[in-house]
Every structure is written in C-alpha cells, then in structure tokens.
Short mmCIF file of C-alpha atoms and ligand atoms in Angstrom, two decimals:
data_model
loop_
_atom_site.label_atom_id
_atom_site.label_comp_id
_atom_site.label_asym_id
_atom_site.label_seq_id
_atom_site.Cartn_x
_atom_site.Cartn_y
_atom_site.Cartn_z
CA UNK A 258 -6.05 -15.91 -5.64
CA UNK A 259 -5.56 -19.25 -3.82
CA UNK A 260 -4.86 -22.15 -6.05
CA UNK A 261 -5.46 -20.18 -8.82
CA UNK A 262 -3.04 -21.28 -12.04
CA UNK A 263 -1.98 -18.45 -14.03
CA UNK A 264 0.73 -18.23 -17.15
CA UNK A 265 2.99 -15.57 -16.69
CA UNK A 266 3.80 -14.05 -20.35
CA UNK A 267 6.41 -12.02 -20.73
CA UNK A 268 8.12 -10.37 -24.04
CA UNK A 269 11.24 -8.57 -24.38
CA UNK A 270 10.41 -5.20 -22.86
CA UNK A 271 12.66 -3.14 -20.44
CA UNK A 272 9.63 -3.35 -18.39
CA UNK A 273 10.95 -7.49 -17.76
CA UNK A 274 12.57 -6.35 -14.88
CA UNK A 275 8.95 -5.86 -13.59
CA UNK A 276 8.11 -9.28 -13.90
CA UNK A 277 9.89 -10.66 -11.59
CA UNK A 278 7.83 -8.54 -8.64
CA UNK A 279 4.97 -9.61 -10.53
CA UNK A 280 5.85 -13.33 -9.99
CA UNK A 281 6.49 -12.94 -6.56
CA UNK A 282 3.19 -10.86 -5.68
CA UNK A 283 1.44 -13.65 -7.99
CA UNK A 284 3.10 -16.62 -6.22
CA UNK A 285 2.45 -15.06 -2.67
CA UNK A 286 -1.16 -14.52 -3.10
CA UNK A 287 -1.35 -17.66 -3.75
CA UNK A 288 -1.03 -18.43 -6.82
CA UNK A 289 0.91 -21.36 -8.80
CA UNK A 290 2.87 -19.04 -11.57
CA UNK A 291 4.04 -20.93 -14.75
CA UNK A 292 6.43 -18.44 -16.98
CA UNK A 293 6.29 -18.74 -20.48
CA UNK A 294 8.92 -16.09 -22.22
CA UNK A 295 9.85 -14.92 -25.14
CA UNK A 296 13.44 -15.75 -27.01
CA UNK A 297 13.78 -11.78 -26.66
CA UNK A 298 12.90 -11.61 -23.22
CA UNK A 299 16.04 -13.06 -22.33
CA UNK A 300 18.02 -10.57 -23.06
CA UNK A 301 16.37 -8.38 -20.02
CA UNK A 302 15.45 -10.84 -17.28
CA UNK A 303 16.88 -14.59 -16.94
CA UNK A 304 15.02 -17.78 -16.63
CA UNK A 305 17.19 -18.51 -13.71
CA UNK A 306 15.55 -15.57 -11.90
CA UNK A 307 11.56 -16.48 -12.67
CA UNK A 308 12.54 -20.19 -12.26
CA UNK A 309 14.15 -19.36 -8.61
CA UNK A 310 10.83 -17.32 -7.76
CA UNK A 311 7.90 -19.27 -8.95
CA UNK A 312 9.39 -22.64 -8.23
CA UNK A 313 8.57 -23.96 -11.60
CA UNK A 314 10.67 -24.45 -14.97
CA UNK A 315 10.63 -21.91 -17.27
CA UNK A 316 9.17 -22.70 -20.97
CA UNK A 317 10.82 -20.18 -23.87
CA UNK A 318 11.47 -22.38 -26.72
CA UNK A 319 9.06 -25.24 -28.62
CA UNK A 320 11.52 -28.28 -26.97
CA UNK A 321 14.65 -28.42 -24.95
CA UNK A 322 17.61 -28.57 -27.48
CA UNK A 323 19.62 -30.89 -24.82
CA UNK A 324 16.97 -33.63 -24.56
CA UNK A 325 14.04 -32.83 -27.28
CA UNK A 326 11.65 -32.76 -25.10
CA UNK A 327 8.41 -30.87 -25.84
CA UNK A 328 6.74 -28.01 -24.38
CA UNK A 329 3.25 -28.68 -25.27
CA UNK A 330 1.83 -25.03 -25.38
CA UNK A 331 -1.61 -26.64 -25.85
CA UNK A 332 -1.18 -28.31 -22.45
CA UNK A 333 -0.73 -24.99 -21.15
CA UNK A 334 -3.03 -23.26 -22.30
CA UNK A 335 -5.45 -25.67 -20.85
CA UNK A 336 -3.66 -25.69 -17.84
CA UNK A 337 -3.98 -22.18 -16.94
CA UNK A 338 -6.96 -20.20 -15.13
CA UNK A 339 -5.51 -17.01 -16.39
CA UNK A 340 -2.59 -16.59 -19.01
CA UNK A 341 -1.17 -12.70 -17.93
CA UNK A 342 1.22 -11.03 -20.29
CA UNK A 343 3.37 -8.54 -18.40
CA UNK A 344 5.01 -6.88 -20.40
CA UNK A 345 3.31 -7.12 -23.57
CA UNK A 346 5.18 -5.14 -26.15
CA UNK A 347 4.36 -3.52 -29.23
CA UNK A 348 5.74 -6.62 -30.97
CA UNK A 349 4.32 -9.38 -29.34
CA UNK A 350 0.90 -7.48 -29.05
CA UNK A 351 0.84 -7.14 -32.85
CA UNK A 352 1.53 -10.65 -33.60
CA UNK A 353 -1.46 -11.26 -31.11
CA UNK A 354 -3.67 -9.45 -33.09
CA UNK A 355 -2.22 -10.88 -36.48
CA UNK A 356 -2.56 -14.73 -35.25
CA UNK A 357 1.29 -15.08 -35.83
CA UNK A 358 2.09 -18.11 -34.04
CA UNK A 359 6.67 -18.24 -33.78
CA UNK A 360 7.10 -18.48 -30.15
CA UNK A 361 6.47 -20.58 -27.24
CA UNK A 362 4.49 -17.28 -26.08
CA UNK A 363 2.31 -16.82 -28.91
CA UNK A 364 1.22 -20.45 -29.50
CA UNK A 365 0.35 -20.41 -25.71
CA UNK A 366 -1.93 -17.42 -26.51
CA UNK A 367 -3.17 -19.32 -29.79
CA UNK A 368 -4.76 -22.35 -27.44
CA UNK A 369 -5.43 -20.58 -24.69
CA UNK A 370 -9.22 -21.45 -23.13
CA UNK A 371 -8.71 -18.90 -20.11
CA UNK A 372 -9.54 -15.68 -19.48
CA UNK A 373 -6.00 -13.60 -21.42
CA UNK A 374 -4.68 -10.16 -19.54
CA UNK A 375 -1.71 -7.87 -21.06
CA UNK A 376 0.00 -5.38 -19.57
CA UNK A 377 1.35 -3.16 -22.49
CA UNK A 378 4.74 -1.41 -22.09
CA UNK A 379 6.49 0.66 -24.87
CA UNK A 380 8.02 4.07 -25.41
CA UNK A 381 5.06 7.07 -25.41
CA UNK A 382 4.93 7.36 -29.40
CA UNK A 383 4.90 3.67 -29.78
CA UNK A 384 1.65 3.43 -27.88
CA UNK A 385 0.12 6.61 -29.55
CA UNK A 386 0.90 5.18 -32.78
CA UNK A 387 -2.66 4.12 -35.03
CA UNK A 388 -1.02 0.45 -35.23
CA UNK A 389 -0.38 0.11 -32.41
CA UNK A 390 -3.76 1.52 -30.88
CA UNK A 391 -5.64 -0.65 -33.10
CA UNK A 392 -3.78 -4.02 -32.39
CA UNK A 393 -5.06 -3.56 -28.70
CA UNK A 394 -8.38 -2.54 -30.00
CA UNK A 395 -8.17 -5.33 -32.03
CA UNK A 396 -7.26 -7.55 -29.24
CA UNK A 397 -9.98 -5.79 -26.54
CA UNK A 398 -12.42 -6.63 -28.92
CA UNK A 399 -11.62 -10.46 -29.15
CA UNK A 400 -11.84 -10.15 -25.23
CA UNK A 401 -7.99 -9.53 -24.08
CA UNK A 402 -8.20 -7.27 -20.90
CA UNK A 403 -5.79 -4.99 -20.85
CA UNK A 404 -4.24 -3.40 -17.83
CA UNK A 405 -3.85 0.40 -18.95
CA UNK A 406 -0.30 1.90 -18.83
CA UNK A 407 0.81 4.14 -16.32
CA UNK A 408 2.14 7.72 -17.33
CA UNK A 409 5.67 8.63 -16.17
CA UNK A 410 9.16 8.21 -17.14
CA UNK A 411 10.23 5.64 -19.89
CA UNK A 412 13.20 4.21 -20.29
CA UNK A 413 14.12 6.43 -23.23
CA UNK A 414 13.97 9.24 -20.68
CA UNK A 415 11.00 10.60 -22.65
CA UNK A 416 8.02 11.01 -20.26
CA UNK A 417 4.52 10.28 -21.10
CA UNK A 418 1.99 7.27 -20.96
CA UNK A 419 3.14 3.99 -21.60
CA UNK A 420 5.19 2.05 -18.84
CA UNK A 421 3.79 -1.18 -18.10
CA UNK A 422 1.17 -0.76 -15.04
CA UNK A 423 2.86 -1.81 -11.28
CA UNK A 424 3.25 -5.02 -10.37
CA UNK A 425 0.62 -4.65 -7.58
CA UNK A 426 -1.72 -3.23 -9.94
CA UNK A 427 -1.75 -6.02 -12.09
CA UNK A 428 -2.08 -8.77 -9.22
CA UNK A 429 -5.30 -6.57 -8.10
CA UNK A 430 -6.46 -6.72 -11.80
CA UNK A 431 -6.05 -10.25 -11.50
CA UNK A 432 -7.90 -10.63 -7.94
CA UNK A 433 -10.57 -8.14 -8.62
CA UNK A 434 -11.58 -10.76 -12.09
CA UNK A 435 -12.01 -13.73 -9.59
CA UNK A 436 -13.25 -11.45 -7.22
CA UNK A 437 -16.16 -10.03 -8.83
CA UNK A 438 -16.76 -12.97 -11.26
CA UNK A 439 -17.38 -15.35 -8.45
CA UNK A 440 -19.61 -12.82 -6.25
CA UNK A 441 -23.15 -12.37 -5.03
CA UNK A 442 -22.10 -8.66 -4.11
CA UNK A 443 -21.75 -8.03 -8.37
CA UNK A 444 -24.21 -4.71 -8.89
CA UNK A 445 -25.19 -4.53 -5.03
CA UNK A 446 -24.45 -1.03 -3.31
CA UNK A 447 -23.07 -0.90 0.22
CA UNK A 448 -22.60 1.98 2.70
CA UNK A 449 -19.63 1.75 5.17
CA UNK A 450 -18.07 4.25 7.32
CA UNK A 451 -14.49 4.46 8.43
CA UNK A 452 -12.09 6.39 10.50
CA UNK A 453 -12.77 8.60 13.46
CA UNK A 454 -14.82 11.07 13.87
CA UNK A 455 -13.42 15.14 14.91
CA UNK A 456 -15.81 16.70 17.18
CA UNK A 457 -14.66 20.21 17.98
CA UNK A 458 -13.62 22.48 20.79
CA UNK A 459 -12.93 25.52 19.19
CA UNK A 460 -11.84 26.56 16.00
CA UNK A 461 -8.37 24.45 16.28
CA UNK A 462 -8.89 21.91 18.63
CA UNK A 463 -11.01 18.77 18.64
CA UNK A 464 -11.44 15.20 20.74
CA UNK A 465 -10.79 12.47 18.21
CA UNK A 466 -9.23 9.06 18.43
CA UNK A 467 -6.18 6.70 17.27
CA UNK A 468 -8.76 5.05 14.40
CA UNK A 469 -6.67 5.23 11.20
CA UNK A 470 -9.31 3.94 9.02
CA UNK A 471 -7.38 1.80 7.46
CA UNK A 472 -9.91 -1.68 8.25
CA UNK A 473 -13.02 0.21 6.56
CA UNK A 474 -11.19 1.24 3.64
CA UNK A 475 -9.64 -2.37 3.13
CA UNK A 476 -13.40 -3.74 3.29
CA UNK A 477 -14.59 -1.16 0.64
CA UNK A 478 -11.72 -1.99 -1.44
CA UNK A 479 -12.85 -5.90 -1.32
CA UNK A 480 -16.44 -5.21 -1.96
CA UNK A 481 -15.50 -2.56 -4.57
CA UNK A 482 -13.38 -5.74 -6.18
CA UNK A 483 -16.11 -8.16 -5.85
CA UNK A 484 -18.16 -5.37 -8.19
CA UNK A 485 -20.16 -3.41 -5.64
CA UNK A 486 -21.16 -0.18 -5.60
CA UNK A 487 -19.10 1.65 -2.56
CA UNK A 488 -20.55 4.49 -1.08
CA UNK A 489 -17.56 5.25 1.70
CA UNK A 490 -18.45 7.85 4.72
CA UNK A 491 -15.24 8.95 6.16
CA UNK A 492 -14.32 10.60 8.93
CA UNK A 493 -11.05 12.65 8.46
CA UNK A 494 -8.45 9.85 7.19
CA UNK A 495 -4.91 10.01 5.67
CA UNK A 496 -5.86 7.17 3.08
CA UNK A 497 -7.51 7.43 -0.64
CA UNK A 498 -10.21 4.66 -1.67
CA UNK A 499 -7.92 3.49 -4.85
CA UNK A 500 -10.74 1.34 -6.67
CA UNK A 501 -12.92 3.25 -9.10
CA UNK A 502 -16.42 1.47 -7.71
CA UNK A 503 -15.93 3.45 -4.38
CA UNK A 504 -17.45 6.90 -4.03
CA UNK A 505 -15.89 8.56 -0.94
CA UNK A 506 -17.89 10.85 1.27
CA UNK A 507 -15.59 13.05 3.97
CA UNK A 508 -17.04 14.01 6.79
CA UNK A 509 -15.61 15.48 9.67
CA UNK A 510 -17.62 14.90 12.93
CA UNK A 511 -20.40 12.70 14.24
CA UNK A 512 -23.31 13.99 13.38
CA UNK A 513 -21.67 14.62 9.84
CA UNK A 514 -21.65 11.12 9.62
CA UNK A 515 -25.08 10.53 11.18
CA UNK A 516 -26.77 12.64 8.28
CA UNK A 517 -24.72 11.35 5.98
CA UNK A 518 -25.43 7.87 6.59
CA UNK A 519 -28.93 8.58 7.39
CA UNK A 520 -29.30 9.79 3.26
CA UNK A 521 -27.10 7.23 2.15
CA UNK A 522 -28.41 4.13 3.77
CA UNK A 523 -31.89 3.77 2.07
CA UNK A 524 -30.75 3.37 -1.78
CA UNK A 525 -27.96 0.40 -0.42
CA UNK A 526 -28.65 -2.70 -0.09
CA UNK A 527 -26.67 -3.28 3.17
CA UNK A 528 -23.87 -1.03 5.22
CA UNK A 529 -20.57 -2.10 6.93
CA UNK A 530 -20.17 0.39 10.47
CA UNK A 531 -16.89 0.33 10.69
CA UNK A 532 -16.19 3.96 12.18
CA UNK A 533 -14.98 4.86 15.19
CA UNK A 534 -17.60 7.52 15.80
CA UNK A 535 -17.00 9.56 18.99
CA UNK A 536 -19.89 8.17 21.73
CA UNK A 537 -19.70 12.55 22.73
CA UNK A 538 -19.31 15.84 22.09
CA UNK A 539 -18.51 19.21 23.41
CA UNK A 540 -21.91 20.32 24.49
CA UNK A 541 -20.69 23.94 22.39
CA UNK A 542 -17.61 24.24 20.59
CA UNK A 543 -15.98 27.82 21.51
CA UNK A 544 -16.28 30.66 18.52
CA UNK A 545 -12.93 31.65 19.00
CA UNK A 546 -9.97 30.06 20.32
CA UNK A 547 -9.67 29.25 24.07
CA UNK A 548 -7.27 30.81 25.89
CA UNK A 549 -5.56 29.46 28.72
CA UNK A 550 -6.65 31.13 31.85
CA UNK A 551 -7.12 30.02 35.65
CA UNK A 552 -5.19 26.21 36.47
CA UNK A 553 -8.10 24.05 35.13
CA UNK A 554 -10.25 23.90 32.37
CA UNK A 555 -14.22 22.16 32.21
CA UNK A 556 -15.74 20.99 29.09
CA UNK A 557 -18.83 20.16 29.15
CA UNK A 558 -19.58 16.72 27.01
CA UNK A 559 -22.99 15.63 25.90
CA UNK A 560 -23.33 12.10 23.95
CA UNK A 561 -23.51 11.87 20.22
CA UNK A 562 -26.30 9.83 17.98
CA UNK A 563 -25.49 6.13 17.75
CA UNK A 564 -24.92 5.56 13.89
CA UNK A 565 -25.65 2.13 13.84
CA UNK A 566 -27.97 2.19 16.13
CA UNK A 567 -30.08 4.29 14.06
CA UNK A 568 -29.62 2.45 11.07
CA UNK A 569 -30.81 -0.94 12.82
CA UNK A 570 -33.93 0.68 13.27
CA UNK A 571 -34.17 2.05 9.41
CA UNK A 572 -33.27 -1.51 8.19
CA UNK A 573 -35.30 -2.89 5.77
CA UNK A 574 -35.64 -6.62 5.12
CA UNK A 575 -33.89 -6.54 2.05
CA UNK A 576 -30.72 -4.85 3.73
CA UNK A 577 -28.11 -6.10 6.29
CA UNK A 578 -26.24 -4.55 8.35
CA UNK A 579 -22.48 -5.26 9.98
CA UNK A 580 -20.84 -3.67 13.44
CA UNK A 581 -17.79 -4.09 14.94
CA UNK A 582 -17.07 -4.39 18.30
CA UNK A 583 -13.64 -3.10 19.59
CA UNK A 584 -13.32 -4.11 23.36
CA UNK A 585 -10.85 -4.41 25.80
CA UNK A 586 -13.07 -6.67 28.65
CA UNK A 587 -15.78 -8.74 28.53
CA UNK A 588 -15.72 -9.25 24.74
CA UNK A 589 -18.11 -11.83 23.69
CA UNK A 590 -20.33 -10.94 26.58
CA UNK A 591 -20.19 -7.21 25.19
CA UNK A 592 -20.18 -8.02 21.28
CA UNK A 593 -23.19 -10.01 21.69
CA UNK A 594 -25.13 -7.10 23.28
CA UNK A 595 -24.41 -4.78 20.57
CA UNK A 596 -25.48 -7.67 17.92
CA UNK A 597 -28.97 -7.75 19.91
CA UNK A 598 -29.43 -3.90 20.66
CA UNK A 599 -28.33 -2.57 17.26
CA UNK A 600 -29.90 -4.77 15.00
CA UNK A 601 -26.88 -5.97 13.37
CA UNK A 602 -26.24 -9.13 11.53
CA UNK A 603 -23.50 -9.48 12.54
CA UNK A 604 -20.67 -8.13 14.56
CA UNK A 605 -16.82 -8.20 13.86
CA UNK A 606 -15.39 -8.34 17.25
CA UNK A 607 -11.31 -7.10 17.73
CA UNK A 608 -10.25 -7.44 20.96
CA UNK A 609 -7.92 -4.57 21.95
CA UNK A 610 -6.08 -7.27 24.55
CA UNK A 611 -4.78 -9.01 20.85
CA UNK A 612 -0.71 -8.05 20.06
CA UNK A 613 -1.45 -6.77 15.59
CA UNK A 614 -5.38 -6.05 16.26
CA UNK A 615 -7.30 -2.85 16.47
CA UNK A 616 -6.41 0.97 15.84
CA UNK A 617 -3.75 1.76 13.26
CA UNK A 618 -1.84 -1.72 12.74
CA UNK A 619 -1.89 -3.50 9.43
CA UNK A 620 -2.98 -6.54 10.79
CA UNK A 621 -5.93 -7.37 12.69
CA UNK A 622 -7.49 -10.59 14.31
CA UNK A 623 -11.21 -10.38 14.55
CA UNK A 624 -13.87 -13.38 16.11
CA UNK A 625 -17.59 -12.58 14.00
CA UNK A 626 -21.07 -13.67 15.95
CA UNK A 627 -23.76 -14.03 13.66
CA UNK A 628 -27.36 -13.65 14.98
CA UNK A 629 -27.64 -17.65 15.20
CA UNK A 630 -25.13 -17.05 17.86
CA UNK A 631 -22.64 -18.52 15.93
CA UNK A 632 -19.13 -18.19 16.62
CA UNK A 633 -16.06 -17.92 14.35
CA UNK A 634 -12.39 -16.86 15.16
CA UNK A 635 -9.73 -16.06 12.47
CA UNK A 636 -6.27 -16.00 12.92
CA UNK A 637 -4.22 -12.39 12.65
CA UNK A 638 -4.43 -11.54 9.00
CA UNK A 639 -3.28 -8.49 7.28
CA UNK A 640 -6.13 -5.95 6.94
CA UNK A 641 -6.82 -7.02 3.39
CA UNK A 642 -7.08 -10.40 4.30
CA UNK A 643 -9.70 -9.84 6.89
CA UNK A 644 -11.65 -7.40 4.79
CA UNK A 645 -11.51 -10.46 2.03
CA UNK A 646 -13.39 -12.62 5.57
CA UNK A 647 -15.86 -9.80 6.52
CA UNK A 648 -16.91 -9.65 2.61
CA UNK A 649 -17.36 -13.36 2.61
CA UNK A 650 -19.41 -13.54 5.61
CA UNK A 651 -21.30 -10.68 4.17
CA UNK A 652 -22.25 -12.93 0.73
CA UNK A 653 -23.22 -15.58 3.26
CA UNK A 654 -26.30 -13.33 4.25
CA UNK A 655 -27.94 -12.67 0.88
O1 C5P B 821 -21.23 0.84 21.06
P1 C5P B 821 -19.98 0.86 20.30
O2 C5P B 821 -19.50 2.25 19.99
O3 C5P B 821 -18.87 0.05 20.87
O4 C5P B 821 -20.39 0.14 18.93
C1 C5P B 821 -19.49 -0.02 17.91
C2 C5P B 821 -20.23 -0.09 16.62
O5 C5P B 821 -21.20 0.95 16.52
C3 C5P B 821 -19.33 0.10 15.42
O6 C5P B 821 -19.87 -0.63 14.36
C4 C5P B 821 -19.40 1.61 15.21
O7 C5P B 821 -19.06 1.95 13.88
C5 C5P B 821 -20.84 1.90 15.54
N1 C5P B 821 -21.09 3.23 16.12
C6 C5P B 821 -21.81 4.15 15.40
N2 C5P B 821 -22.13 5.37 15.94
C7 C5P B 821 -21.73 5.69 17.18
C8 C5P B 821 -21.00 4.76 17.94
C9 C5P B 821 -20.70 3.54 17.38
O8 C5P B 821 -22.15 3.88 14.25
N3 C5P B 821 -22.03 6.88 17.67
#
C-alpha cells in the first residue's frame, strides 16, 4: 500500500471510533490518508484526532468559515487512488445511492474517478431493512465494494450482523485490490506447505520441531491476495489460513505431506516448500504406548522422502518451484546446493545465526539465490512483509 492515496470517508456512526485505527493501519502501511467527514461525524470522533494521526487537515465542510477558503471536493476526488468510507451509515449510504450531493463527503463521492469502498455499520434491523439492502445493492451494482459487516454486539446491545468490519479487515480489503489488480499470479494455482511435520513413536508421542508455520501461511495469504488459487499442505499448526482463495490441507506427518503434495502438485502451476518436513522417522511407531523400562531407550530412525526433492523431478516447464534454506553454517555455500540438487528456482535462505529470523518469530530476514546465481538480501521484515518479497520474486519468474 506504499504511496498509495486513499480518502478516508467517514459518517456519523458509533462505529467512528473505528476510524481512527483505520487511519493509523492505513497511514502505517504506507499509505498517505486524507479524511473527509461528515458534519455528523463530529459528534463521535474529532478532527483533532484524524488530523493528529494522518498528518493531514481534515476537510468536513464546503470552505473554512474563518478564511473562505475552498475545499475543492473535485480536487479530491481526483486526487485519491481509493476513496474508503468507514463507517458508512444507513444515511450516508442512501444518499449515495440517491445522488444527494449536501456534504463535503458526498460531493467527494459524486467526482470521485477511483476505485469507492464502504464499510457499512448500523443497528441489525437497519441493515435487514429492504431500503436499506437495496441502497447497497444499488450501490454494488454501480461498482461500490463493500466490506461486509461483521456479526456481534451493536451498540444498542442488540446482537446480530451489522457492526462495521475491523479495522484490519478493511486495510486487507484495501491491499488485497492493489494486490491482485496489479498481479501476474491473478487465476494461477500454487501449492505450498507449511509447519512441521509429526512423525510418531507411539500412540502419544512423536519427534517434531519448533516450525510454527507461521512464514508459509503469511506467503499463502499474499498469493491468496494477489488472486491465486492456494492449495495449503499443513503439517499440524496452531494458525487458520484467513483468506477465502486458500484451501487448507492438514496433514500430520511426512509422508502425509509427500502424498499429498505428490496429488496436488500437477494441477498448480508452481509450489512454495516452505515446511519443515522431518529429514526421519521412527523406523516403526510402537502399537501401544511405551513404557519406561531398563535406564535407556533405542529408537531406531530411518530417513523420510525429500518433498521437494521429488517435486523438482515432477516439474514441468510451465511450473516453478521455491525452497527455503534454514541454516546455521555455511549458508550460501549450502543454499546454493539445494537450489542445484532440488531443482528449485529459487531458494529463500534464513540464516538461523540472524537475532528475529527463523522458527516461530514474527519477523524474519531472508537472502533469495535465483538460478542465475543471483544474489539478493532483505532487511528483517515482519513475516507479512517478506511473504509480500517471496511473492514478488515469484511474479518475476512467469
Ligand atoms: O534439505 P533441507 O531439508 O534443508 O531443504 C529444505 C527445503 O526442502 C525446504 O524447502 C523444505 O520445505 C524442503 N523439504 C522437503 N521435504 C523434506 C525435507 C525438506 O520438502 N523431507
């Protein structure tokens, strides 16, 4: 959302409050966030407030009464890459819908060349209401995307569907419409496993590892937001893929993965390895619990399948493939290798010697080698931020 101008709308809804989050998430995405409000909204939020945190004058009425001068809606609405209103209530979304044009807000709207977003927010019969269900058909039709209410509380202390959609939902709303508009990864499907893998000892034990999965599911949320197809093998993971484009397989152990990857690959056009798959196994695991007899204990430990191996060697033309690399010595040296020997295109190296990289941090700092043997190092970026990297390497390829 870098350098992207947006118009922040917002009518007098209890839901205001909201808007101020919204402003900040807006404004530290990167975004430069112009307010326009309503006379109304006001009386919930000040202009002080959305003035301190976007850094920019607020515009509510048609001219300053102290020195006449004019707030040239058309101006702004020219201005603006996106104009988001957040909260849009019943009122103002009516008005939309009629062409009524008697405030700042609604002129903006009017002359507005951008892409328009509202965020509805009203009590639960309010929104159920016909006229109010056919203003925002009305207004979906002319091309208004709306970001759905959430059900819950309201501020009437009835409960039911109509407070205005999280801040952070409406910022992702906003990023996944660049996202996806922009991208070469619009339609494409794309296999990627995450987490660890389990690989059992008996019925309650297992070997695993300190993978959280939190890197893979960040990519397939930024490929899912760029419009692709997400078909997510994971190994057991606290986490839930949020984005409706991913489809997430759960596997438990190795060769889980293995055969589910080994179906899944073929109808994708490319796959992101981002597992931690287990490199062995208990040769058997026990039937029944083991009990703890004698002073030491022997298992037995035979390797698992190489994933990615396996899918370098199903690769088709047509596909690519991405590894990733998590060393502790010898890292380019060792990164390089797996490039070569797994037929990748390339590999996301994280270096285990970096403070905020690797296993179960939200941050990670990652150096990718592409198969020209070129070499490029990113700073330590939150998780989302390197996924956003990784997916435009990725778009690179094709
Ligand atoms: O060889 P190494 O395990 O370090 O390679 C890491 C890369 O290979 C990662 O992309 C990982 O997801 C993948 N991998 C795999 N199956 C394995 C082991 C690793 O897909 N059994």
């Amino acid at each position: 959302m870098k350098g992207k101008k947006i118009i922040l709308g917002i009518s007098g809804g209890i839901a205001a409050y909201k808007s101020a989050a919204l402003a900040r998430e807006l404004v530290r995405r990167g975004a430069d966030v112009r307010v326009v409000m309503t006379p109304m909204a006001r009386q919930f939020i000040t202009p002080l407030t959305m003035a301190t945190l976007t850094k920019n004058p607020i515009a509510v009425d048609f001219f300053d009464p102290e020195n006449g001068q004019w707030n040239s809606h058309v101006s702004l609405g020219l201005w603006a890459d996106a104009l988001v209103i957040a909260p849009a209530t019943a009122n103002t979304l009516a008005k939309m819908a009629c062409g009524i044009a008697d405030n700042l807000l609604l002129t903006t709207y009017l002359s507005a060349r951008c892409p328009v977003f509202a965020a509805p927010s009203m009590d639960l019969d309010m929104y159920a209401h016909p006229a109010a269900q056919q203003n925002i058909a009305t207004l979906v039709g002319r091309g208004v995307r709306m970001i759905e209410p959430e059900s819950g509380e309201l501020a009437s202390g009835l409960v039911g569907k109509g407070r205005m959609a999280e801040p952070e939902t409406i910022a992702d709303a906003l990023h996944d419409f660049w996202a996806c508009r922009d991208s070469k990864l619009r339609g494409r499907t794309v296999m990627i496993t995450a987490g660890p893998t389990y690989e059992k000892i008996d019925p309650v034990r297992f070997i695993g590892n300190y993978s959280s999965g939190k890197m893979g599911f960040a990519i397939a949320e930024e490929l899912a937001a760029r419009g692709a197809a997400v078909k997510l093998i994971a190994g057991p993971v606290k986490l839930r893929a949020r984005h409706a484009n991913i489809q997430t397989i759960s596997v438990e152990s190795a060769e889980m993965m293995y055969n589910a990857c080994v179906e899944t690959f073929p109808m994708c056009d490319g796959a992101v390895m981002s597992a931690a798959v287990a490199d062995f196994r208990p040769e058997t695991a026990a039937g029944s619990k083991i009990k703890r007899v004698g002073n030491t204990l022997s298992l037995n430990l035979v390797p698992t399948r190489d994933i990615a191996s396996q899918m370098g060697r199903m690769k088709r033309d047509d596909q690519f493939l991405v590894g990733f690399a998590l060393e502790t010595d010898n890292e380019q040296a060792n990164a390089q290798h797996k490039l070569e020997s797994k037929n990748l295109d390339f590999v996301v190296l994280n270096s285990l010697n970096d403070a905020g990289a690797g296993f179960m941090t939200d941050t990670n700092k990652i150096t990718i080698i592409n198969r020209n043997g070129e070499t490029t190092e990113y700073s330590l970026k939150s998780k989302a931020e390197v996924a956003a990297d990784i997916a435009d390497q990725i778009e690179l390829l094709s």
